[in-house]
Short mmCIF file of C-alpha atoms and ligand atoms in Angstrom, two decimals:
data_model
loop_
_atom_site.label_atom_id
_atom_site.label_comp_id
_atom_site.label_asym_id
_atom_site.label_seq_id
_atom_site.Cartn_x
_atom_site.Cartn_y
_atom_site.Cartn_z
CA UNK A 1 64.73 15.61 -0.42
CA UNK A 2 68.31 15.47 0.78
CA UNK A 3 68.63 11.90 -0.42
CA UNK A 4 67.34 12.94 -3.83
CA UNK A 5 69.89 15.77 -4.01
CA UNK A 6 72.69 13.44 -3.00
CA UNK A 7 71.65 10.91 -5.75
CA UNK A 8 71.43 13.73 -8.37
CA UNK A 9 74.98 14.90 -7.30
CA UNK A 10 76.14 11.31 -7.56
CA UNK A 11 74.73 10.98 -11.05
CA UNK A 12 76.53 14.16 -12.21
CA UNK A 13 79.84 13.03 -10.79
CA UNK A 14 79.39 9.61 -12.21
CA UNK A 15 78.57 10.84 -15.73
CA UNK A 16 81.56 13.34 -15.64
CA UNK A 17 84.15 10.86 -14.51
CA UNK A 18 82.83 7.96 -16.72
CA UNK A 19 82.21 9.81 -19.96
CA UNK A 20 85.53 11.81 -19.70
CA UNK A 21 87.25 8.50 -19.52
CA UNK A 22 88.78 9.27 -16.22
CA UNK A 23 87.54 6.09 -14.49
CA UNK A 24 88.77 3.88 -17.27
CA UNK A 25 92.16 5.64 -17.27
CA UNK A 26 92.40 5.09 -13.55
CA UNK A 27 91.90 1.32 -14.00
CA UNK A 28 94.51 1.27 -16.86
CA UNK A 29 96.89 3.19 -14.64
CA UNK A 30 96.34 0.77 -11.73
CA UNK A 31 97.15 -2.31 -13.77
CA UNK A 32 99.40 -1.04 -16.58
CA UNK A 33 101.66 1.27 -14.62
CA UNK A 34 101.60 0.03 -11.10
CA UNK A 35 101.05 -3.63 -12.07
CA UNK A 36 98.91 -3.98 -9.05
CA UNK A 37 97.04 -7.20 -8.54
CA UNK A 38 94.29 -5.53 -6.61
CA UNK A 39 90.99 -7.41 -6.57
CA UNK A 40 87.57 -5.73 -6.69
CA UNK A 41 85.53 -8.00 -4.42
CA UNK A 42 81.85 -7.29 -4.85
CA UNK A 43 79.37 -7.81 -2.09
CA UNK A 44 75.62 -8.42 -2.79
CA UNK A 45 72.71 -9.59 -0.63
CA UNK A 46 69.51 -10.15 -2.68
CA UNK A 47 68.70 -10.47 -6.39
CA UNK A 48 64.97 -10.11 -6.85
CA UNK A 49 62.41 -9.88 -9.71
CA UNK A 50 60.29 -6.75 -9.78
CA UNK A 51 57.34 -8.56 -8.20
CA UNK A 52 59.53 -10.14 -5.47
CA UNK A 53 61.08 -6.70 -4.74
CA UNK A 54 57.74 -5.20 -4.16
CA UNK A 55 56.74 -8.01 -1.71
CA UNK A 56 60.07 -8.22 0.13
CA UNK A 57 60.63 -6.70 3.47
CA UNK A 58 64.33 -6.22 3.00
CA UNK A 59 65.84 -2.76 3.02
CA UNK A 60 66.41 -1.25 -0.45
CA UNK A 61 70.18 -1.26 0.13
CA UNK A 62 70.11 -5.04 0.28
CA UNK A 63 68.48 -5.50 -3.16
CA UNK A 64 69.42 -5.43 -6.78
CA UNK A 65 66.88 -6.37 -9.42
CA UNK A 66 67.38 -9.41 -11.57
CA UNK A 67 67.56 -7.38 -14.82
CA UNK A 68 69.99 -4.93 -13.27
CA UNK A 69 72.19 -7.76 -11.93
CA UNK A 70 72.42 -9.37 -15.44
CA UNK A 71 73.53 -6.05 -16.91
CA UNK A 72 76.07 -5.67 -14.13
CA UNK A 73 77.40 -9.25 -14.91
CA UNK A 74 77.58 -8.43 -18.62
CA UNK A 75 79.54 -5.27 -18.09
CA UNK A 76 81.92 -6.88 -15.61
CA UNK A 77 82.70 -9.74 -17.97
CA UNK A 78 83.80 -7.15 -20.57
CA UNK A 79 85.99 -5.12 -18.24
CA UNK A 80 87.17 -7.45 -15.46
CA UNK A 81 88.66 -10.88 -14.98
CA UNK A 82 86.63 -12.97 -12.50
CA UNK A 83 88.68 -15.12 -10.17
CA UNK A 84 87.94 -18.05 -7.93
CA UNK A 85 88.54 -17.84 -4.14
CA UNK A 86 91.53 -20.06 -4.75
CA UNK A 87 93.21 -17.33 -6.76
CA UNK A 88 92.39 -14.72 -4.21
CA UNK A 89 93.91 -16.92 -1.52
CA UNK A 90 97.10 -17.59 -3.61
CA UNK A 91 97.75 -14.16 -5.21
CA UNK A 92 101.35 -15.04 -6.11
CA UNK A 93 100.02 -17.28 -8.83
CA UNK A 94 97.93 -14.51 -10.31
CA UNK A 95 98.81 -13.35 -13.79
CA UNK A 96 99.21 -9.57 -13.29
CA UNK A 97 100.07 -8.92 -16.93
CA UNK A 98 96.55 -8.72 -18.47
CA UNK A 99 94.86 -5.39 -19.04
CA UNK A 100 91.67 -6.19 -17.16
CA UNK A 101 91.62 -5.92 -13.34
CA UNK A 102 90.53 -8.83 -11.20
CA UNK A 103 87.11 -9.17 -9.77
CA UNK A 104 85.40 -11.65 -7.29
CA UNK A 105 81.76 -11.74 -6.28
CA UNK A 106 80.27 -12.60 -2.94
CA UNK A 107 76.68 -12.96 -1.55
CA UNK A 108 75.95 -12.54 2.13
CA UNK A 109 73.34 -14.15 4.33
CA UNK A 110 72.12 -17.07 2.23
CA UNK A 111 68.89 -15.81 0.73
CA UNK A 112 66.85 -18.19 -1.34
CA UNK A 113 67.03 -15.79 -4.29
CA UNK A 114 70.79 -16.34 -4.38
CA UNK A 115 69.87 -19.79 -5.70
CA UNK A 116 66.68 -19.05 -7.62
CA UNK A 117 67.67 -15.79 -9.29
CA UNK A 118 71.48 -15.07 -8.97
CA UNK A 119 72.81 -18.65 -9.48
CA UNK A 120 71.14 -19.21 -12.96
CA UNK A 121 72.78 -15.91 -14.10
CA UNK A 122 76.17 -16.80 -12.54
CA UNK A 123 76.06 -20.09 -14.55
CA UNK A 124 74.95 -18.37 -17.74
CA UNK A 125 78.00 -16.07 -17.58
CA UNK A 126 80.34 -18.66 -16.12
CA UNK A 127 80.96 -16.43 -13.08
CA UNK A 128 82.62 -17.92 -10.04
CA UNK A 129 81.17 -16.78 -6.72
CA UNK A 130 81.29 -17.18 -2.95
CA UNK A 131 78.08 -17.47 -0.90
CA UNK A 132 78.35 -16.72 2.82
CA UNK A 133 75.66 -18.66 4.64
CA UNK A 134 74.02 -17.96 8.05
CA UNK A 135 73.67 -21.55 9.09
CA UNK A 136 70.94 -21.06 11.73
CA UNK A 137 68.75 -19.40 9.15
CA UNK A 138 68.97 -22.22 6.50
CA UNK A 139 65.49 -23.48 5.55
CA UNK A 140 63.71 -20.71 7.33
CA UNK A 141 61.34 -18.13 5.95
CA UNK A 142 60.64 -14.50 6.90
CA UNK A 143 64.18 -13.33 6.88
CA UNK A 144 66.09 -11.88 9.82
CA UNK A 145 64.70 -9.67 12.64
CA UNK A 146 65.05 -6.59 10.42
CA UNK A 147 62.52 -8.03 7.83
CA UNK A 148 60.17 -9.01 10.74
CA UNK A 149 60.27 -5.60 12.16
CA UNK A 150 59.87 -3.91 8.67
CA UNK A 151 56.96 -6.28 7.91
CA UNK A 152 54.95 -5.59 11.09
CA UNK A 153 55.98 -1.99 11.70
CA UNK A 154 56.21 -0.57 15.17
CA UNK A 155 52.94 -0.32 17.09
CA UNK A 156 52.21 3.16 18.69
CA UNK A 157 52.29 1.77 22.29
CA UNK A 158 55.66 0.17 21.63
CA UNK A 159 57.02 3.44 20.24
CA UNK A 160 56.36 5.12 23.57
CA UNK A 161 58.52 2.58 25.31
CA UNK A 162 61.58 3.23 23.02
CA UNK A 163 64.52 5.20 24.31
CA UNK A 164 64.08 8.97 24.14
CA UNK A 165 67.24 9.49 22.13
CA UNK A 166 65.59 7.92 19.20
CA UNK A 167 63.21 10.93 18.94
CA UNK A 168 59.43 11.23 19.36
CA UNK A 169 58.24 9.23 16.30
CA UNK A 170 61.21 7.17 15.22
CA UNK A 171 61.13 5.66 11.77
CA UNK A 172 61.69 1.85 11.45
CA UNK A 173 65.17 2.44 10.00
CA UNK A 174 66.12 4.46 13.12
CA UNK A 175 64.88 1.63 15.39
CA UNK A 176 66.78 -0.92 13.24
CA UNK A 177 70.04 1.02 13.55
CA UNK A 178 69.59 1.16 17.35
CA UNK A 179 68.74 -2.54 17.72
CA UNK A 180 71.62 -3.55 15.55
CA UNK A 181 74.26 -2.36 17.97
CA UNK A 182 73.77 -4.58 20.97
CA UNK A 183 74.18 -8.29 21.92
CA UNK A 184 71.63 -10.62 20.35
CA UNK A 185 70.03 -11.53 23.67
CA UNK A 186 69.28 -7.90 24.56
CA UNK A 187 67.89 -7.30 21.09
CA UNK A 188 65.59 -10.26 21.26
CA UNK A 189 64.20 -8.90 24.62
CA UNK A 190 63.51 -5.58 22.99
CA UNK A 191 61.91 -7.21 19.94
CA UNK A 192 59.63 -9.27 22.14
CA UNK A 193 58.53 -6.02 23.75
CA UNK A 194 58.04 -4.21 20.45
CA UNK A 195 56.43 -7.08 18.46
CA UNK A 196 54.97 -9.32 21.10
CA UNK A 197 55.67 -12.97 21.79
CA UNK A 198 55.73 -13.72 18.05
CA UNK A 199 58.97 -11.73 17.75
CA UNK A 200 61.08 -14.83 17.35
CA UNK A 201 58.88 -16.36 14.78
CA UNK A 202 60.58 -16.61 11.38
CA UNK A 203 58.05 -19.03 9.80
CA UNK A 204 55.81 -16.62 8.01
CA UNK A 205 56.98 -14.37 5.16
CA UNK A 206 57.40 -16.51 2.07
CA UNK A 207 58.92 -13.51 0.27
CA UNK A 208 62.00 -13.40 2.43
CA UNK A 209 62.91 -17.03 2.48
CA UNK A 210 66.43 -18.36 3.04
CA UNK A 211 68.39 -21.15 1.18
CA UNK A 212 67.65 -24.81 2.02
CA UNK A 213 70.60 -27.16 2.64
CA UNK A 214 69.84 -29.02 -0.64
CA UNK A 215 70.18 -25.63 -2.49
CA UNK A 216 73.46 -24.95 -0.70
CA UNK A 217 74.76 -28.41 -1.66
CA UNK A 218 73.69 -28.08 -5.28
CA UNK A 219 75.44 -24.78 -5.68
CA UNK A 220 78.58 -26.19 -3.97
CA UNK A 221 78.61 -29.17 -6.38
CA UNK A 222 78.42 -26.75 -9.30
CA UNK A 223 81.44 -24.84 -8.10
CA UNK A 224 80.07 -22.11 -5.87
CA UNK A 225 82.32 -21.55 -2.87
CA UNK A 226 80.35 -21.77 0.30
CA UNK A 227 81.57 -19.76 3.26
CA UNK A 228 80.12 -18.94 6.70
CA UNK A 229 78.34 -15.91 8.09
CA UNK A 230 77.81 -17.11 11.66
CA UNK A 231 74.94 -19.23 13.02
CA UNK A 232 72.59 -16.36 14.23
CA UNK A 233 73.95 -13.30 12.50
CA UNK A 234 75.02 -11.30 15.65
CA UNK A 235 77.27 -8.34 15.32
CA UNK A 236 80.18 -10.18 16.87
CA UNK A 237 81.83 -7.07 18.37
CA UNK A 238 78.97 -6.90 20.92
CA UNK A 239 79.10 -10.60 21.95
CA UNK A 240 81.29 -12.21 24.64
CA UNK A 241 84.22 -14.49 23.72
CA UNK A 242 82.29 -17.62 24.24
CA UNK A 243 79.48 -16.56 21.90
CA UNK A 244 81.94 -15.29 19.28
CA UNK A 245 83.84 -18.62 19.36
CA UNK A 246 80.58 -20.62 19.18
CA UNK A 247 79.16 -18.59 16.26
CA UNK A 248 82.43 -18.91 14.27
CA UNK A 249 82.97 -22.59 14.94
CA UNK A 250 79.53 -24.03 14.78
CA UNK A 251 78.67 -22.31 11.47
CA UNK A 252 81.86 -23.63 9.98
CA UNK A 253 81.26 -27.14 11.26
CA UNK A 254 77.62 -27.22 10.12
CA UNK A 255 78.58 -26.43 6.51
CA UNK A 256 81.54 -28.80 6.51
CA UNK A 257 79.43 -31.68 7.78
CA UNK A 258 76.82 -31.12 5.05
CA UNK A 259 79.14 -30.48 2.15
CA UNK A 260 82.18 -32.53 3.19
CA UNK A 261 84.41 -29.75 1.99
CA UNK A 262 86.49 -27.24 4.07
CA UNK A 263 84.94 -23.80 4.72
CA UNK A 264 87.61 -21.29 4.00
CA UNK A 265 85.71 -18.02 3.85
CA UNK A 266 83.88 -15.95 6.37
CA UNK A 267 81.91 -12.69 6.22
CA UNK A 268 81.45 -10.49 9.33
CA UNK A 269 77.72 -9.78 9.91
CA UNK A 270 77.12 -6.03 9.07
CA UNK A 271 80.88 -5.98 8.29
CA UNK A 272 81.59 -5.35 12.01
CA UNK A 273 84.95 -6.58 13.36
CA UNK A 274 87.61 -5.65 15.85
CA UNK A 275 90.93 -7.22 16.72
CA UNK A 276 89.33 -9.70 19.26
CA UNK A 277 86.79 -10.89 16.63
CA UNK A 278 89.42 -11.01 13.94
CA UNK A 279 91.64 -13.24 16.05
CA UNK A 280 88.71 -15.50 16.70
CA UNK A 281 88.15 -15.80 12.92
CA UNK A 282 91.79 -16.75 12.46
CA UNK A 283 91.68 -19.29 15.38
CA UNK A 284 88.54 -20.91 14.00
CA UNK A 285 90.56 -21.77 10.88
CA UNK A 286 89.10 -19.38 8.20
CA UNK A 287 91.64 -18.53 5.48
CA UNK A 288 89.92 -15.21 4.73
CA UNK A 289 87.25 -12.91 5.96
CA UNK A 290 85.16 -10.17 4.18
CA UNK A 291 84.19 -6.83 5.77
CA UNK A 292 81.99 -4.04 4.38
CA UNK A 293 84.75 -1.47 4.36
CA UNK A 294 84.71 0.11 0.91
CA UNK A 295 87.71 -0.59 -1.31
CA UNK A 296 89.67 -3.01 -3.38
CA UNK A 297 91.64 -5.80 -1.86
CA UNK A 298 95.43 -5.60 -2.14
CA UNK A 299 96.92 -9.12 -2.00
CA UNK A 300 99.74 -7.89 0.20
CA UNK A 301 97.07 -6.77 2.66
CA UNK A 302 95.20 -8.57 5.41
CA UNK A 303 93.27 -11.67 4.34
CA UNK A 304 91.05 -11.53 7.36
CA UNK A 305 89.67 -7.94 6.80
CA UNK A 306 89.15 -7.94 3.03
CA UNK A 307 87.33 -4.78 1.90
CA UNK A 308 84.44 -4.97 -0.55
CA UNK A 309 82.33 -2.91 -2.93
CA UNK A 310 78.74 -3.33 -1.96
CA UNK A 311 76.29 -3.33 -4.85
CA UNK A 312 72.60 -2.46 -4.74
CA UNK A 313 69.95 -1.07 -7.07
CA UNK A 314 70.56 2.50 -5.92
CA UNK A 315 74.31 2.61 -6.71
CA UNK A 316 74.24 0.96 -10.09
CA UNK A 317 71.13 2.62 -11.75
CA UNK A 318 70.33 6.14 -12.90
CA UNK A 319 67.14 7.97 -13.76
CA UNK A 320 64.09 5.78 -14.16
CA UNK A 321 65.95 2.96 -12.30
CA UNK A 322 67.77 2.01 -15.48
CA UNK A 323 71.13 0.40 -15.32
CA UNK A 324 73.87 3.05 -15.55
CA UNK A 325 77.43 2.15 -16.57
CA UNK A 326 78.51 5.52 -15.18
CA UNK A 327 77.01 4.82 -11.78
CA UNK A 328 78.48 1.30 -11.67
CA UNK A 329 81.86 2.62 -12.65
CA UNK A 330 81.75 5.19 -9.87
CA UNK A 331 80.67 2.53 -7.35
CA UNK A 332 83.45 0.24 -8.42
CA UNK A 333 85.94 2.99 -7.94
CA UNK A 334 84.91 3.02 -4.25
CA UNK A 335 82.72 6.14 -4.29
CA UNK A 336 80.08 5.62 -1.55
ZN1 ZN B 401 74.60 -10.37 6.75
#
């Protein structure tokens, strides 16, 4: 009920600001008056057809539908200028005189639908993009532990063994949030207890498949920038120095060996970073790193903690799950 109220309030605010022209004015002000070269870096995870969306075990906040994604791209091409990662890395060369603000698009994790659904649309609209790949997951099916947990649910007897602070009948999303914030080894132990010995098995689950190396290579050949997103997708802030270093270096090396191109970009799993992790990213040789902090990137800011605007079906559609320009506009303005 509360979520529905919040969504309605969001719709009202979106419609008011959009149709009064306030959001458009704000963008003109940013570029025309301040001459800022801020870049709206978008973050997406999965682009799915209706059928795939029904079968997928990913959380709704990870998904945008194919039809919505195409409408988003169409709109962005009218109102923004898409830039390559090269331009983002060398902002001095950016032409700040045009009327349209800059935009860059990123995809996290390395889902197979990035290749099968998003990539054809990116090509159709000539949109440059960066795909951040979890190298240990390449070629696997079933998604990450979150999809495994959402797929199998939590058996009643396992619920009893969960920590009391999660409440008497914790929802899967509550358990996911708890399991996220711990070292990977500790989480795997919990998952084995909750799901049984099959917990580590990512082989089943055709609907949550990851990219293969040949798909990664094909996208790279066609101009998609391939970056890294660790080997095993741990939240790096909970891991020791040795693990952080290994996750950062091995994922970079694996992609570079396959593609014979330098890996320049990184995305922090779950957006989680701290000074120690950030230093590790710099030391590993990444030129930039994306977080999930909401906002536009200022080129005079820090290249290793670039904020993004995360897009999903819920924040770009209105009533009846129809694409809504007003909702997209509000989301792009950084409204969470
Ligand atoms: Zn991720």
